């Protein structure tokens, strides 16, 4: 199995599989770089979902 990476919300840093409990982390991600961008990725997805919700409500 390939290595997975996580973004720890408690310590605000990237961690390998061995780290804080999953309840305190976002992931897993395929690379350390993807994990480092976890908050940015989540913010972009939230923005897209909000825009979609607004479009759906225009009926």
mmCIF file of C-alpha atoms in Angstrom, residues 2-31:
data_model
loop_
_atom_site.group_PDB
_atom_site.id
_atom_site.type_symbol
_atom_site.label_atom_id
_atom_site.label_comp_id
_atom_site.label_asym_id
_atom_site.label_seq_id
_atom_site.Cartn_x
_atom_site.Cartn_y
_atom_site.Cartn_z
ATOM 1 C CA UNK A 2 1.287 3.444 -0.869
ATOM 2 C CA UNK A 3 1.976 6.010 1.803
ATOM 3 C CA UNK A 4 -0.858 8.348 2.762
ATOM 4 C CA UNK A 5 -0.667 11.862 4.149
ATOM 5 C CA UNK A 6 -2.973 13.815 6.438
ATOM 6 C CA UNK A 7 -3.419 17.438 7.494
ATOM 7 C CA UNK A 8 -3.677 17.727 11.285
ATOM 8 C CA UNK A 9 -6.194 20.383 12.329
ATOM 9 C CA UNK A 10 -4.906 20.317 15.903
ATOM 10 C CA UNK A 11 -1.284 21.108 15.008
ATOM 11 C CA UNK A 12 -1.933 22.715 11.578
ATOM 12 C CA UNK A 13 0.665 20.596 9.821
ATOM 13 C CA UNK A 14 1.040 17.630 7.481
ATOM 14 C CA UNK A 15 1.470 14.188 9.061
ATOM 15 C CA UNK A 16 2.141 10.677 7.765
ATOM 16 C CA UNK A 17 -0.178 7.764 8.650
ATOM 17 C CA UNK A 18 1.252 7.631 12.165
ATOM 18 C CA UNK A 19 0.056 10.832 13.742
ATOM 19 C CA UNK A 20 -2.879 12.317 15.572
ATOM 20 C CA UNK A 21 -6.235 10.515 15.645
ATOM 21 C CA UNK A 22 -8.183 10.747 12.377
ATOM 22 C CA UNK A 23 -10.900 12.784 14.116
ATOM 23 C CA UNK A 24 -8.377 15.635 14.266
ATOM 24 C CA UNK A 25 -7.204 15.308 10.665
ATOM 25 C CA UNK A 26 -8.265 15.833 7.061
ATOM 26 C CA UNK A 27 -7.415 13.164 4.544
ATOM 27 C CA UNK A 28 -5.965 10.865 3.565
ATOM 28 C CA UNK A 29 -4.180 12.426 0.614
ATOM 29 C CA UNK A 30 -1.922 10.716 -1.908
ATOM 30 C CA UNK A 31 0.961 13.146 -1.423
#
